[in-house]
Coordinates of C-alpha atoms and ligand atoms in Angstrom, one line a residue:
Chain A
X29 CA -10.0 70.7 21.0
X30 CA -10.5 74.5 19.3
X31 CA -13.3 75.1 22.6
X32 CA -9.5 74.9 24.3
X33 CA -8.8 78.2 22.3
X34 CA -11.8 80.5 23.9
X35 CA -9.6 79.8 27.5
X36 CA -7.5 83.0 28.3
X37 CA -5.3 80.6 29.7
X38 CA -4.6 78.9 26.7
X39 CA -3.8 81.7 24.2
X40 CA -2.1 83.2 26.6
X41 CA 0.0 79.7 26.5
X42 CA -0.1 80.1 22.7
X43 CA 1.0 83.4 22.5
X44 CA 4.1 82.5 25.2
X45 CA 5.0 80.1 22.6
X46 CA 5.6 82.2 19.9
X47 CA 6.8 85.1 21.6
X48 CA 10.0 82.3 23.5
X49 CA 10.4 80.8 19.8
X50 CA 11.6 84.2 18.0
X51 CA 13.7 84.8 20.6
X52 CA 15.5 81.1 21.2
X53 CA 15.4 80.6 17.4
X54 CA 17.1 83.9 17.2
X55 CA 19.4 84.0 19.5
X56 CA 19.7 80.1 20.1
X57 CA 21.4 80.2 16.8
X58 CA 24.3 82.8 17.4
X59 CA 24.6 80.3 20.9
X60 CA 25.3 77.2 19.1
X61 CA 27.4 78.3 16.2
X62 CA 29.7 80.2 18.5
X63 CA 29.9 77.2 20.7
X64 CA 28.6 79.5 24.6
X65 CA 26.4 76.8 25.3
X66 CA 28.6 76.5 28.4
X67 CA 28.7 80.2 29.7
X68 CA 24.8 80.9 28.5
X69 CA 23.4 78.7 31.1
X70 CA 25.5 80.3 33.1
X71 CA 23.8 83.0 33.1
X72 CA 20.8 81.5 33.2
X73 CA 21.5 79.7 36.6
X74 CA 23.0 83.1 38.4
X75 CA 19.6 85.5 37.1
X76 CA 18.1 83.0 40.2
X77 CA 19.6 85.6 42.0
X78 CA 17.7 88.1 40.1
X79 CA 14.1 86.5 40.9
X80 CA 15.5 86.2 44.9
X81 CA 16.3 89.5 44.7
X82 CA 12.3 90.3 43.6
X83 CA 11.3 88.6 46.3
X84 CA 13.3 89.9 49.1
X85 CA 12.6 93.5 47.9
X86 CA 8.1 92.5 47.4
X87 CA 9.0 93.5 44.0
X88 CA 7.6 91.6 40.7
X89 CA 10.3 88.7 40.5
X90 CA 10.5 89.8 36.0
X91 CA 12.0 92.9 37.7
X92 CA 14.8 91.8 39.5
X93 CA 15.5 89.2 37.1
X94 CA 16.2 91.7 33.8
X95 CA 18.6 93.5 35.8
X96 CA 20.6 90.4 37.4
X97 CA 20.7 88.3 34.5
X98 CA 22.5 91.0 32.5
X99 CA 24.5 92.0 35.3
X100 CA 25.3 88.3 35.5
X101 CA 26.5 88.4 31.5
X102 CA 28.5 91.7 31.7
X103 CA 30.0 89.9 34.8
X104 CA 31.1 86.4 33.4
X105 CA 31.8 88.0 30.5
X106 CA 34.9 90.4 31.3
X107 CA 35.7 87.7 34.0
X108 CA 35.8 84.4 31.9
X109 CA 38.3 86.4 29.3
X110 CA 40.6 88.2 31.8
X111 CA 41.0 86.5 34.6
X112 CA 43.8 84.1 35.2
X113 CA 41.9 81.1 36.2
X114 CA 40.2 78.8 32.5
X115 CA 36.7 79.8 30.9
X116 CA 34.8 77.1 32.1
X117 CA 36.2 77.0 35.5
X118 CA 35.1 81.5 36.1
X119 CA 31.5 80.4 34.9
X120 CA 31.4 77.3 36.6
X121 CA 32.0 79.4 40.0
X122 CA 30.0 83.0 39.0
X123 CA 27.1 80.2 37.8
X124 CA 26.8 78.4 41.4
X125 CA 27.0 81.8 43.1
X126 CA 23.7 83.5 41.6
X127 CA 21.9 80.3 42.5
X128 CA 23.1 80.7 46.5
X129 CA 22.3 84.2 46.3
X130 CA 18.7 83.8 45.0
X131 CA 18.6 81.2 47.7
X132 CA 19.6 83.4 50.5
X133 CA 17.6 86.3 48.8
X134 CA 14.7 83.6 49.2
X135 CA 15.5 82.4 52.8
X136 CA 15.8 86.0 54.1
X137 CA 12.2 87.0 52.2
X138 CA 9.7 86.4 55.2
X139 CA 6.6 84.4 54.6
X140 CA 6.1 82.1 51.6
X141 CA 7.9 82.6 48.3
X142 CA 4.5 81.8 45.9
X143 CA 5.4 80.2 42.2
X144 CA 8.8 80.0 43.0
X145 CA 8.3 76.8 41.3
X146 CA 7.3 78.2 38.1
X147 CA 10.7 80.4 37.6
X148 CA 12.5 77.3 38.3
X149 CA 10.3 74.7 35.9
X150 CA 8.2 77.5 34.3
X151 CA 4.8 76.9 33.9
X152 CA 3.7 78.3 30.5
X153 CA -0.7 77.5 31.4
X154 CA -0.2 80.4 33.9
X155 CA 1.5 82.8 32.3
X156 CA 0.2 86.4 33.3
X157 CA -0.7 89.0 30.8
X158 CA 1.7 91.4 31.6
X159 CA 4.8 89.2 31.4
X160 CA 3.3 88.6 28.1
X161 CA 3.8 92.7 27.2
X162 CA 7.5 91.7 28.9
X163 CA 7.8 89.0 26.9
X164 CA 7.0 91.5 23.6
X165 CA 8.8 94.5 24.8
X166 CA 12.1 92.0 25.4
X167 CA 11.3 90.1 21.4
X168 CA 11.3 93.7 19.9
X169 CA 14.5 94.7 21.4
X170 CA 15.9 91.4 20.8
X171 CA 14.9 91.3 17.0
X172 CA 16.1 94.9 16.8
X173 CA 19.5 93.9 17.7
X174 CA 20.2 90.9 15.6
X175 CA 19.2 93.4 12.8
X176 CA 21.6 96.5 13.4
X177 CA 24.5 94.1 14.5
X178 CA 23.8 91.0 12.0
X179 CA 26.9 91.1 10.1
X180 CA 29.1 92.3 12.9
X181 CA 27.4 89.3 14.8
X182 CA 28.9 86.7 12.1
X183 CA 31.8 87.8 12.0
X184 CA 32.4 87.9 15.5
X185 CA 31.1 84.2 15.6
X186 CA 32.6 83.0 12.9
X187 CA 36.8 84.5 13.3
X188 CA 36.4 86.8 16.2
X189 CA 40.6 87.8 15.6
X190 CA 40.1 88.8 12.5
X191 CA 36.4 90.4 13.1
X192 CA 38.8 92.6 15.9
X193 CA 41.9 93.4 13.1
X194 CA 39.2 94.6 10.9
X195 CA 39.0 97.1 14.0
X196 CA 35.3 95.8 15.4
X197 CA 35.5 96.2 19.0
X198 CA 34.8 92.4 19.5
X199 CA 35.2 92.4 23.2
X200 CA 32.1 95.1 23.5
X201 CA 30.1 92.6 20.6
X202 CA 30.9 89.8 22.6
X203 CA 29.6 91.8 25.6
X204 CA 26.4 92.9 23.7
X205 CA 25.5 89.3 22.4
X206 CA 25.5 87.9 26.2
X207 CA 23.4 90.5 27.0
X208 CA 21.1 89.1 24.6
X209 CA 21.3 86.0 25.6
X210 CA 20.3 86.8 29.0
X211 CA 17.5 88.8 27.8
X212 CA 16.7 85.7 25.7
X213 CA 16.6 84.0 28.7
X214 CA 13.9 86.3 30.7
X215 CA 12.1 85.8 27.9
X216 CA 12.2 81.7 28.4
X217 CA 11.9 81.8 31.9
X218 CA 7.9 81.4 32.1
X219 CA 8.2 78.8 28.9
X220 CA 10.6 76.2 30.3
X221 CA 11.8 77.4 33.6
X222 CA 15.6 78.7 34.9
X223 CA 16.6 74.9 35.3
X224 CA 16.1 74.3 31.0
X225 CA 16.5 77.1 30.0
X226 CA 19.2 76.2 27.8
X227 CA 17.6 72.8 25.6
X228 CA 15.2 75.5 23.8
X229 CA 18.7 77.6 23.0
X230 CA 20.6 74.7 21.8
X231 CA 17.7 71.8 20.8
X232 CA 16.0 73.9 18.0
X233 CA 19.3 75.5 16.5
X234 CA 21.0 72.2 16.3
X235 CA 18.0 71.2 14.8
X236 CA 18.0 73.8 11.8
X237 CA 21.4 73.0 11.5
X238 CA 20.5 69.8 9.8
X239 CA 19.2 71.6 7.5
X240 CA 20.6 74.4 6.3
X241 CA 24.5 76.3 5.7
X242 CA 22.8 79.1 5.9
X243 CA 22.4 81.5 9.3
X244 CA 19.5 83.8 8.3
X245 CA 17.6 80.5 7.1
X246 CA 18.8 78.4 10.1
X247 CA 17.2 81.3 12.4
X248 CA 13.8 80.7 10.8
X249 CA 13.7 77.1 10.9
X250 CA 14.5 76.6 14.6
X251 CA 11.9 79.7 15.1
X252 CA 9.4 77.2 13.0
X253 CA 10.5 74.4 15.3
X254 CA 10.4 75.8 18.8
X255 CA 6.9 77.0 17.4
X256 CA 5.5 74.1 16.5
X257 CA 7.6 71.5 19.0
X258 CA 6.1 74.1 22.6
X259 CA 2.4 74.3 21.2
X260 CA 2.6 70.5 21.1
X261 CA 3.8 70.0 24.2
X262 CA 1.9 72.6 26.4
X263 CA -1.4 70.6 24.1
X264 CA 0.3 67.2 25.5
X265 CA 0.9 68.7 28.9
X266 CA -2.3 69.7 29.3
X267 CA -3.8 66.6 28.1
X268 CA -2.1 64.5 30.2
X269 CA -1.5 66.9 33.1
X270 CA 1.5 66.5 33.6
X271 CA 4.3 69.7 33.6
X272 CA 4.4 71.9 30.4
X273 CA 8.4 73.0 30.3
X274 CA 9.5 69.7 30.9
X275 CA 7.0 68.1 28.3
X276 CA 8.3 70.3 25.6
X277 CA 12.0 69.6 26.7
X278 CA 10.6 66.0 26.0
X279 CA 9.2 66.9 23.0
X280 CA 11.9 68.6 21.4
X281 CA 14.4 65.6 22.2
X282 CA 12.0 63.6 21.1
X283 CA 11.6 65.1 17.6
X284 CA 15.9 65.4 17.8
X285 CA 16.6 61.7 18.0
X286 CA 13.9 61.1 15.7
X287 CA 15.7 63.6 13.1
X288 CA 19.8 62.9 14.2
X289 CA 18.8 58.8 14.0
X290 CA 16.6 59.4 10.3
X291 CA 19.7 61.6 8.8
X292 CA 21.9 59.2 9.9
X293 CA 20.0 56.4 8.4
X294 CA 19.6 57.9 4.9
X295 CA 23.4 59.3 5.4
X296 CA 24.3 55.7 5.7
X297 CA 22.6 54.3 2.9
X298 CA 23.6 56.8 0.3
X299 CA 27.2 55.9 1.8
X300 CA 26.7 52.4 0.6
X301 CA 25.2 53.3 -2.3
X302 CA 27.9 55.3 -3.3
X303 CA 30.4 52.7 -2.4
X304 CA 28.4 49.5 -4.3
X305 CA 28.4 52.0 -7.4
X306 CA 31.3 51.6 -9.9
Chain B
X9 CA 58.0 108.8 2.1
X10 CA 56.2 106.5 5.0
X11 CA 57.9 103.0 5.7
X12 CA 56.0 100.4 5.4
X13 CA 56.8 98.9 8.4
X14 CA 59.0 100.6 11.4
X15 CA 59.8 98.5 14.0
X16 CA 62.2 99.6 16.9
X17 CA 63.3 97.8 20.3
X18 CA 60.0 95.6 20.3
X19 CA 59.6 93.2 23.7
X20 CA 56.8 91.2 23.7
X21 CA 56.8 88.6 27.3
X22 CA 53.7 86.1 27.9
X23 CA 53.6 86.0 31.8
X24 CA 57.7 86.1 32.5
X25 CA 58.2 84.5 29.6
X26 CA 60.0 86.5 27.1
X27 CA 59.0 85.9 24.1
X28 CA 60.2 88.4 21.2
X29 CA 63.5 90.2 22.1
X30 CA 64.5 93.1 20.5
X31 CA 63.2 92.6 17.7
X32 CA 64.1 95.9 15.0
X33 CA 62.8 96.2 11.3
X34 CA 62.2 98.5 8.8
X35 CA 60.4 98.0 5.5
X36 CA 60.6 100.4 2.7
X37 CA 58.0 101.0 -0.4
X38 CA 58.5 99.0 -2.6
X39 CA 59.1 96.2 -0.5
X40 CA 58.4 92.6 -2.4
X41 CA 58.0 89.6 -0.3
X42 CA 60.0 89.2 3.2
X43 CA 60.0 85.4 3.9
X44 CA 60.6 85.2 7.5
X45 CA 61.9 81.4 8.6
X46 CA 62.2 80.2 12.4
X47 CA 61.3 77.1 14.5
X48 CA 58.2 76.6 16.1
X49 CA 57.3 78.2 19.0
X50 CA 60.0 80.6 17.7
X51 CA 57.1 83.5 17.8
X52 CA 56.1 83.8 14.7
X53 CA 53.2 84.5 15.2
X54 CA 53.5 86.4 17.8
X55 CA 55.7 88.3 15.7
X56 CA 52.5 89.0 13.4
X57 CA 50.0 90.0 16.2
X58 CA 52.3 92.6 17.2
X59 CA 52.0 94.2 13.8
X60 CA 48.7 93.9 13.6
X61 CA 47.8 95.4 17.0
X62 CA 46.2 92.4 18.4
X63 CA 49.3 91.9 21.2
X64 CA 50.7 95.3 22.7
X65 CA 54.9 95.2 23.4
X66 CA 55.8 95.9 26.9
X67 CA 58.3 98.0 25.3
X68 CA 59.5 99.7 21.7
X69 CA 56.9 100.8 18.9
X70 CA 55.6 99.5 16.0
X71 CA 54.8 101.3 13.6
X72 CA 53.1 100.3 10.3
X73 CA 52.7 103.9 7.1
X74 CA 53.7 105.8 10.1
X75 CA 50.7 105.4 11.8
X76 CA 50.5 102.5 15.3
X77 CA 48.8 99.9 13.6
X78 CA 45.2 100.3 15.7
X79 CA 44.9 103.5 13.5
X80 CA 46.2 101.7 9.8
X81 CA 43.4 98.6 10.0
X82 CA 42.4 99.4 6.1
X83 CA 46.1 99.1 5.5
X84 CA 46.6 95.7 6.5
X85 CA 45.2 92.2 5.1
X86 CA 45.4 89.5 7.4
X87 CA 45.8 85.6 7.1
X88 CA 45.6 83.6 10.2
X89 CA 47.6 80.6 10.2
X90 CA 45.0 77.3 9.6
X91 CA 43.0 76.7 13.0
X92 CA 41.2 73.4 13.7
X93 CA 37.9 74.9 12.1
X94 CA 34.6 74.5 12.3
X95 CA 33.5 72.9 8.9
X96 CA 30.1 73.0 9.5
X97 CA 29.5 77.0 10.4
X98 CA 26.9 77.8 8.3
X99 CA 28.4 81.0 6.4
X100 CA 29.3 80.9 2.4
X101 CA 32.5 82.0 0.6
X102 CA 30.9 85.3 -0.2
X103 CA 29.8 86.1 3.5
X104 CA 33.6 84.9 4.5
X105 CA 35.1 87.3 1.8
X106 CA 33.0 90.6 2.5
X107 CA 34.4 90.1 6.6
X108 CA 37.3 91.4 5.1
X109 CA 35.8 94.8 4.2
X110 CA 34.9 95.6 8.0
X111 CA 36.9 98.3 8.2
X112 CA 35.9 100.2 5.1
X113 CA 32.0 99.8 5.7
X114 CA 32.0 100.9 9.4
X115 CA 29.9 100.2 12.6
X116 CA 25.8 99.6 11.6
X117 CA 26.7 99.7 8.1
X118 CA 25.0 97.7 5.3
X119 CA 28.0 96.3 2.7
X120 CA 27.8 98.8 0.1
X121 CA 28.1 98.8 -4.3
X122 CA 32.2 99.0 -3.3
X123 CA 32.9 96.4 -0.8
X124 CA 30.0 93.7 -3.1
X125 CA 32.8 94.8 -6.2
X126 CA 36.1 94.7 -4.0
X127 CA 35.0 91.2 -2.7
X128 CA 34.6 90.0 -6.4
X129 CA 37.6 91.0 -7.7
X130 CA 39.6 89.5 -4.6
X131 CA 37.5 86.4 -5.3
X132 CA 38.5 86.4 -8.7
X133 CA 42.6 87.2 -7.7
X134 CA 42.4 83.5 -6.1
X135 CA 40.1 82.2 -9.0
X136 CA 37.3 81.2 -6.7
X137 CA 35.3 83.6 -8.1
X138 CA 32.7 80.5 -8.7
X139 CA 32.6 79.0 -5.5
X140 CA 31.5 82.3 -3.6
X141 CA 27.9 80.6 -3.0
X142 CA 29.3 77.3 -1.7
X143 CA 29.4 77.3 2.3
X144 CA 33.0 77.6 3.6
X145 CA 33.3 73.8 4.9
X146 CA 32.9 72.3 1.0
X147 CA 35.9 73.6 -0.4
X148 CA 39.5 71.1 -0.4
X149 CA 42.4 73.0 1.9
X150 CA 43.7 74.4 -0.7
X151 CA 40.8 76.2 -2.5
X152 CA 40.0 77.3 1.4
X153 CA 43.7 79.1 2.2
X154 CA 42.9 81.4 -1.9
X155 CA 39.5 82.1 0.0
X156 CA 41.3 83.7 3.7
X157 CA 43.2 85.2 1.0
X158 CA 40.8 86.6 -1.2
X159 CA 39.4 87.8 2.5
X160 CA 42.5 89.5 3.3
X161 CA 42.8 91.3 0.1
X162 CA 39.2 92.4 0.0
X163 CA 40.7 95.3 2.2
X164 CA 42.9 96.2 -0.3
X165 CA 45.6 96.0 1.4
X166 CA 49.1 97.9 1.2
X167 CA 50.2 95.6 4.0
X168 CA 49.2 91.6 3.0
X169 CA 50.6 89.5 6.7
X170 CA 50.7 85.5 6.2
X171 CA 50.8 83.5 8.7
X172 CA 52.0 79.7 7.9
X173 CA 50.0 79.9 4.5
X174 CA 51.8 77.2 2.9
X175 CA 51.2 74.5 5.9
X176 CA 48.5 71.3 4.8
X177 CA 49.1 72.7 1.1
X178 CA 50.6 69.7 -1.4
X179 CA 53.7 71.0 -2.8
X180 CA 51.6 71.8 -5.6
X181 CA 48.7 74.1 -4.0
X182 CA 52.3 75.1 -2.8
X183 CA 53.8 76.7 -6.1
X184 CA 50.2 78.3 -6.9
X185 CA 50.5 80.1 -3.7
X186 CA 54.0 81.6 -4.3
X187 CA 52.7 82.4 -8.2
X188 CA 50.4 84.7 -6.4
X189 CA 52.2 85.8 -4.0
X190 CA 54.8 86.7 -6.4
X191 CA 51.8 88.8 -8.4
X192 CA 50.9 90.3 -5.8
X193 CA 53.4 91.9 -4.1
X194 CA 53.4 94.0 -7.1
X195 CA 50.6 95.8 -5.6
X196 CA 51.1 95.8 -1.8
X197 CA 54.1 94.8 0.7
X198 CA 54.0 90.9 1.5
X199 CA 55.2 89.7 4.8
X200 CA 55.0 85.9 5.1
X201 CA 56.2 83.3 8.0
X202 CA 57.3 79.8 7.7
X203 CA 59.1 77.1 9.7
X204 CA 59.1 75.0 6.7
X205 CA 62.8 76.0 4.4
X206 CA 61.8 75.0 1.6
X207 CA 59.3 77.8 1.5
X208 CA 62.0 80.7 1.2
X209 CA 61.7 79.4 -1.9
X210 CA 62.6 81.8 -5.7
X211 CA 60.0 84.1 -5.0
X212 CA 61.4 85.9 -2.0
X213 CA 63.4 89.3 -2.5
X214 CA 64.4 89.1 1.5
X215 CA 64.5 86.6 4.6
X216 CA 64.4 87.0 8.1
X217 CA 65.0 84.3 10.8
X218 CA 62.7 84.7 13.6
X219 CA 63.8 83.0 16.8
X220 CA 62.9 85.5 19.8
X221 CA 65.5 87.4 17.8
X222 CA 65.1 88.6 14.3
X223 CA 68.4 88.3 12.0
X224 CA 67.4 90.6 9.1
X225 CA 69.8 92.2 7.0
X226 CA 67.4 93.5 4.1
X227 CA 68.6 90.5 1.2
X228 CA 67.6 87.9 0.0
X229 CA 70.7 85.5 1.4
X230 CA 70.8 84.5 5.1
X231 CA 74.4 84.2 6.2
X232 CA 74.4 80.2 7.8
X233 CA 76.1 82.0 10.9
X234 CA 72.2 83.7 11.8
X235 CA 70.5 80.5 10.5
X236 CA 72.6 77.9 12.5
X237 CA 71.8 80.7 15.8
X238 CA 67.8 80.1 14.7
X239 CA 67.4 76.9 14.5
X240 CA 70.0 76.0 16.7
X241 CA 71.4 72.7 15.0
X242 CA 74.4 72.8 12.1
X243 CA 72.7 74.5 9.2
X244 CA 72.8 70.9 6.5
X245 CA 70.3 69.5 9.1
X246 CA 67.6 71.9 8.7
X247 CA 68.9 73.5 5.0
X248 CA 67.7 70.6 3.0
X249 CA 66.4 71.5 -0.4
X250 CA 66.4 74.9 0.2
X251 CA 68.1 76.6 -3.0
X252 CA 71.4 77.3 -2.7
X253 CA 72.2 80.4 -3.7
X254 CA 70.4 81.6 -0.2
X255 CA 72.1 80.3 1.9
X256 CA 75.5 82.5 2.0
X257 CA 78.9 81.4 4.3
X258 CA 81.1 83.7 5.9
X259 CA 80.3 86.3 2.7
X260 CA 78.9 89.3 5.0
X261 CA 76.8 90.8 2.7
X262 CA 74.9 92.2 6.1
Ligands
ADP424 N1 48.5 83.0 25.0 C1 49.6 82.5 25.2 N2 50.0 83.0 26.2 C2 51.2 82.0 26.7 N3 52.1 81.6 25.8 C3 52.4 81.5 24.3 C4 51.2 82.4 24.6 N4 50.1 82.3 22.8 C5 51.9 81.2 22.5 N5 52.7 81.5 23.8 C6 54.4 81.1 24.1 O1 55.0 81.8 22.7 C7 56.0 81.1 22.4 C8 56.0 82.0 20.7 O2 55.0 81.5 19.8 P1 53.9 81.2 19.1 O3 54.1 82.9 18.4 O4 52.8 81.1 18.7 O5 55.0 80.6 17.8 P2 55.8 80.5 16.4 O6 54.4 81.0 15.4 O7 56.4 80.3 15.9 O8 55.1 79.1 16.1 C9 56.0 79.8 22.3 O9 56.5 79.3 22.9 C10 54.8 79.9 23.1 O10 54.4 78.4 23.8
MG425 MG1 52.5 80.4 14.3

């Protein structure tokens, strides 16, 4: 097993797993407690437009997806709050619009679009060194923003109306949070792909919630879960020669199921025990 | 001296539906406790949102302490109507109460010692300081209501707005709440809205009725005509349990 670590692609994969866990561990907690899973999924899928744009312009698709995902976040955040149609309908429309744009861009690109599948489904075993640096830079931005806005984000997620009354520009703060989610999605793309990103944003954070009632501890625990589980997933996918992104999600779901069932059983016993005692 | 509240001819609508119609209200120091009663859907929450600057009237003007609501954030405390709450939310009582300091702390700054002192004092006022490390979901309904009052008090408000603070509380807890408001009104103006007439207890100094229009006569008695206009049914049906001295028939005190 240890000789594997000499391969640079394995080293890159582990580094990518750690960087991805940091981003999704911290931001996933906001996604889960503010219950904005659906809009986050929308931003992720709409970002495919940016991948297509990158191919069309002949640049690294990662450079297409950064501005495009930020734009999707701003448009979705604004339209879903301001438009007359229900928020989830607005998100659904923009979600598919972004994907459709991506498909048209890819179609219009002369020749063949290499690696298209890695953007859709991820492939952590082929992460280029450059993408690692990009992920590192985005991680720094994400951690920095959360450090600066910690008290504002907590207040926003807990009670948006009261936070507005306190004079905090909550509308802008919400858009900022969506933009940070967009950047997190970019960090996660190479690991699990656009289609599966939402699993990394929700499962570790939901798991961590079972162990603590403190937001910062939730972030730490979900980074830990994400890291350990994605490294396990990488190992399994290498050993069994199956796609890495999907393997990571399967392991995540499996662990979640175990923990949920385990806690349910413990709870059940606690309750019946209490009933039996006088 | 600036008026605490000065509302002139305020009209609010959602879409085409007029919710508040030509509302006027003036409160001067010492304002004491103003109780506003009205049926469900009468526009009570809307009225408070106008006071808080969350909703813009399409006509009329709102001033708190001589300034528009957006400029008086640090003078107003707000206890929202009980919402369907996420009991699992990972936040402690202490963290909740500190959010009431944000209008003082400012953007991007850490809470100061002064903020923490104000939060501590607010929690002690509602006798919840010993619960400060509890997660918010691990409290009873009455305790949680007191924490939300503490959050509003942490702002050090000169005007406290409460939206149906008595709903969901048993009679004993309601009585405790009113006694707390009775103490607080010595230091600040208090406006409480409720659809529950029995809340119009001995503790209010002034009463108004709100159902699209605001009936207000700067007194603690409600003319029965106003009450009937507000609820659109005979007073015997609604004034059940209301102390008789609150009601006043054909007395023209206005
Ligand atoms: N966001 C909204 N959009 C449309 N109508 C609303 C909205 N909020 C409240 N209303 C309507 O305004 C009226 C007054 O509501 P509200 O102020 O909440 O009454 P109350 O607090 O007295 O029960 C109700 O008829 C309600 O249906
Ligand atoms: Mg209401």
